[in-house]
One Martini backbone bead per residue (centre of mass of N, CA, C, O) as a GRO file, in nm:
protein
  185
    1MET     BB    1   0.095   0.036   0.025
    2PRO     BB    2   0.086   0.353  -0.016
    3GLY     BB    3   0.208   0.632   0.095
    4ARG     BB    4   0.247   0.947   0.262
    5THR     BB    5   0.337   1.284   0.211
    6SER     BB    6   0.382   1.548   0.444
    7ALA     BB    7   0.344   1.896   0.472
    8TRP     BB    8   0.443   2.149   0.726
    9ALA     BB    9   0.534   2.451   0.740
   10GLY     BB   10   0.741   2.389   0.507
   11ASP     BB   11   1.021   2.202   0.614
   12TRP     BB   12   0.833   1.996   0.722
   13GLU     BB   13   0.876   1.642   0.739
   14PHE     BB   14   0.713   1.340   0.690
   15GLU     BB   15   0.673   1.034   0.704
   16ASP     BB   16   0.557   0.769   0.590
   17GLU     BB   17   0.216   0.672   0.558
   18GLN     BB   18  -0.057   0.463   0.661
   19LEU     BB   19  -0.371   0.314   0.610
   20CYS     BB   20  -0.615   0.221   0.821
   21LEU     BB   21  -0.904   0.028   0.768
   22LEU     BB   22  -1.044   0.065   1.047
   23CYS     BB   23  -0.972   0.372   1.163
   24GLU     BB   24  -0.875   0.568   0.935
   25ASP     BB   25  -0.565   0.607   0.996
   26TRP     BB   26  -0.256   0.756   1.006
   27VAL     BB   27   0.039   0.553   1.000
   28PRO     BB   28   0.362   0.449   1.005
   29ARG     BB   29   0.250   0.141   1.048
   30LEU     BB   30   0.173  -0.183   0.977
   31VAL     BB   31   0.087  -0.487   1.019
   32ALA     BB   32   0.214  -0.761   0.924
   33GLY     BB   33  -0.013  -0.886   0.679
   34THR     BB   34  -0.183  -0.621   0.704
   35GLU     BB   35  -0.438  -0.332   0.721
   36VAL     BB   36  -0.346  -0.265   1.026
   37CYS     BB   37  -0.294  -0.142   1.317
   38ALA     BB   38  -0.184  -0.216   1.629
   39ARG     BB   39  -0.436  -0.124   1.787
   40CYS     BB   40  -0.648  -0.276   1.615
   41ARG     BB   41  -0.525  -0.558   1.648
   42ARG     BB   42  -0.565  -0.579   1.953
   43MET     BB   43  -0.868  -0.546   1.940
   44GLN     BB   44  -0.933  -0.787   1.761
   45ARG     BB   45  -0.810  -1.010   1.945
   46ARG     BB   46  -0.991  -0.951   2.187
   47MET     BB   47  -1.260  -1.007   2.054
   48TRP     BB   48  -1.201  -1.300   1.956
   49LYS     BB   49  -1.152  -1.428   2.236
   50TYR     BB   50  -1.480  -1.356   2.303
   51GLY     BB   51  -1.667  -1.369   2.041
   52LEU     BB   52  -1.657  -1.076   1.919
   53THR     BB   53  -1.772  -0.796   1.786
   54ILE     BB   54  -1.768  -0.468   1.746
   55ALA     BB   55  -2.075  -0.429   1.752
   56ARG     BB   56  -2.123  -0.588   2.015
   57TYR     BB   57  -1.949  -0.420   2.198
   58ASN     BB   58  -2.099  -0.153   2.150
   59ALA     BB   59  -2.374  -0.254   2.256
   60ILE     BB   60  -2.288  -0.317   2.544
   61TRP     BB   61  -2.167  -0.042   2.617
   62ARG     BB   62  -2.432   0.113   2.566
   63ALA     BB   63  -2.618  -0.053   2.768
   64GLN     BB   64  -2.423   0.048   3.018
   65GLY     BB   65  -2.355   0.362   2.977
   66PHE     BB   66  -2.038   0.379   2.954
   67ARG     BB   67  -1.988   0.165   3.197
   68CYS     BB   68  -1.964  -0.022   3.445
   69GLY     BB   69  -2.168  -0.308   3.500
   70LEU     BB   70  -2.134  -0.292   3.824
   71CYS     BB   71  -2.031   0.005   3.953
   72GLY     BB   72  -2.042   0.258   3.729
   73ASP     BB   73  -1.770   0.331   3.631
   74ASN     BB   74  -1.610   0.641   3.447
   75SER     BB   75  -1.298   0.766   3.550
   76GLU     BB   76  -1.108   0.729   3.316
   77PRO     BB   77  -0.879   0.963   3.181
   78CYS     BB   78  -0.704   0.831   2.937
   79ASP     BB   79  -0.955   0.669   2.733
   80MET     BB   80  -1.274   0.669   2.769
   81GLY     BB   81  -1.313   0.335   2.710
   82ILE     BB   82  -1.105   0.238   2.527
   83PRO     BB   83  -1.021  -0.105   2.465
   84HIS     BB   84  -0.709  -0.095   2.326
   85GLU     BB   85  -0.555   0.009   2.543
   86ALA     BB   86  -0.300  -0.101   2.737
   87ARG     BB   87  -0.413   0.069   3.017
   88SER     BB   88  -0.686  -0.034   3.037
   89ILE     BB   89  -0.967  -0.109   3.254
   90TRP     BB   90  -1.120  -0.261   3.039
   91GLN     BB   91  -1.322  -0.562   3.062
   92ILE     BB   92  -1.417  -0.882   2.968
   93ASP     BB   93  -1.691  -1.056   3.084
   94HIS     BB   94  -1.713  -1.406   3.181
   95ASP     BB   95  -1.827  -1.730   3.214
   96HIS     BB   96  -1.627  -1.985   3.331
   97ALA     BB   97  -1.838  -2.227   3.337
   98CYS     BB   98  -1.880  -2.243   3.028
   99CYS     BB   99  -1.567  -2.200   2.867
  100GLY     BB  100  -1.369  -2.087   3.054
  101PRO     BB  101  -1.089  -1.877   3.130
  102VAL     BB  102  -0.959  -1.822   2.832
  103ARG     BB  103  -1.223  -1.873   2.652
  104SER     BB  104  -1.482  -1.762   2.416
  105ARG     BB  105  -1.795  -1.783   2.223
  106GLY     BB  106  -1.997  -1.535   2.342
  107CYS     BB  107  -2.232  -1.663   2.526
  108CYS     BB  108  -2.075  -1.572   2.821
  109VAL     BB  109  -2.104  -1.282   2.802
  110ARG     BB  110  -2.182  -1.014   3.038
  111GLY     BB  111  -1.955  -0.775   3.019
  112ILE     BB  112  -1.816  -0.455   3.111
  113LEU     BB  113  -1.530  -0.405   3.315
  114CYS     BB  114  -1.348  -0.316   3.552
  115LYS     BB  115  -1.068  -0.431   3.686
  116PRO     BB  116  -1.156  -0.461   3.986
  117CYS     BB  117  -1.417  -0.622   3.925
  118ASN     BB  118  -1.293  -0.857   3.744
  119LEU     BB  119  -1.043  -0.945   3.949
  120ASN     BB  120  -1.189  -0.909   4.249
  121ARG     BB  121  -1.493  -0.874   4.323
  122LEU     BB  122  -1.643  -1.097   4.158
  123PRO     BB  123  -1.473  -1.350   4.229
  124ALA     BB  124  -1.518  -1.331   4.534
  125TYR     BB  125  -1.827  -1.353   4.527
  126GLU     BB  126  -1.844  -1.631   4.366
  127ARG     BB  127  -1.697  -1.800   4.606
  128TRP     BB  128  -1.929  -1.783   4.762
  129PRO     BB  129  -2.178  -1.901   4.911
  130ALA     BB  130  -2.507  -1.878   4.839
  131GLU     BB  131  -2.601  -1.803   5.141
  132LEU     BB  132  -2.396  -1.532   5.137
  133ARG     BB  133  -2.540  -1.402   4.902
  134ASP     BB  134  -2.659  -1.038   4.937
  135SER     BB  135  -2.603  -0.868   4.681
  136PRO     BB  136  -2.784  -0.682   4.461
  137VAL     BB  137  -2.569  -0.596   4.258
  138PHE     BB  138  -2.449  -0.874   4.191
  139GLU     BB  139  -2.714  -1.028   4.134
  140ASN     BB  140  -2.809  -0.853   3.899
  141TYR     BB  141  -2.565  -0.906   3.719
  142LEU     BB  142  -2.580  -1.226   3.715
  143ASN     BB  143  -2.897  -1.249   3.631
  144ASP     BB  144  -2.864  -0.958   3.443
  145PRO     BB  145  -2.675  -0.916   3.206
  146PRO     BB  146  -2.600  -0.674   2.978
  147ALA     BB  147  -2.548  -0.873   2.725
  148ARG     BB  148  -2.866  -1.001   2.763
  149ARG     BB  149  -3.007  -0.759   2.692
  150PRO     BB  150  -3.208  -0.595   2.468
  151THR     BB  151  -3.022  -0.329   2.463
  152ALA     BB  152  -2.766  -0.522   2.340
  153GLU     BB  153  -2.846  -0.501   2.064
  154VAL     BB  154  -2.774  -0.470   1.748
  155ILE     BB  155  -2.744  -0.168   1.560
  156ARG     BB  156  -2.784  -0.106   1.255
  157GLY     BB  157  -2.589   0.179   1.167
  158ARG     BB  158  -2.438   0.207   1.457
  159ASP     BB  159  -2.251  -0.027   1.583
  160ASN     BB  160  -2.111  -0.080   1.277
  161ARG     BB  161  -1.986   0.224   1.195
  162TYR     BB  162  -1.775   0.190   1.435
  163LEU     BB  163  -1.514   0.222   1.647
  164PRO     BB  164  -1.386   0.224   1.970
  165THR     BB  165  -1.148   0.429   1.854
  166SER     BB  166  -1.347   0.649   1.798
  167TRP     BB  167  -1.511   0.946   1.828
  168SER     BB  168  -1.796   0.836   1.778
  169PHE     BB  169  -1.802   0.649   2.019
  170LEU     BB  170  -1.779   0.872   2.236
  171MET     BB  171  -2.039   1.034   2.125
  172ASP     BB  172  -2.263   0.814   2.179
  173GLU     BB  173  -2.337   0.893   2.464
  174LYS     BB  174  -2.484   1.150   2.385
  175TYR     BB  175  -2.691   1.014   2.198
  176ALA     BB  176  -2.818   0.823   2.412
  177LYS     BB  177  -2.922   1.047   2.598
  178GLU     BB  178  -3.106   1.188   2.391
  179GLN     BB  179  -3.287   0.941   2.337
  180ALA     BB  180  -3.385   0.899   2.630
  181GLU     BB  181  -3.512   1.183   2.663
  182SER     BB  182  -3.714   1.161   2.418
  183ALA     BB  183  -3.866   0.903   2.533
  184GLN     BB  184  -3.976   1.048   2.801
  185VAL     BB  185  -4.161   1.278   2.651
   0.00000   0.00000   0.00000
């Protein structure tokens, strides 16, 4: 794929860049043997590990209100919920009893959680005997996970039109709020 050379303000020359076909961004290089940048490739591999498509991930994230499906946190300042960033706190939660701890077929994905909820809080709660489990927050999440709610169905033309890496994805939170407010009127 041919690169582009761009000049900016006179003598400044930038190296050749290539277009990533997923995020449609100009990057210094693509992953060898693909037509995507390294960030998008990490995101693709993460989605495939859990049997999700990008549209399905977007639908789950939208259904959760763009925040942790368990504690409701969305205070990460560094990437605003973009799932591909190396230091992102957002993790895909799935039921280990269904497909095992390593891989998922997509049927057992429950939601998108912050790292503390996915690694510490939820596993600790699930290890408790059933008679000791009395938290309504945890029980609501486990009995009615966000990924299985009707609101998490993929909306064609919306969830599949952009990547979680794009600005449109971040602005979709604003769109979802406007739609909810207009439905209440």
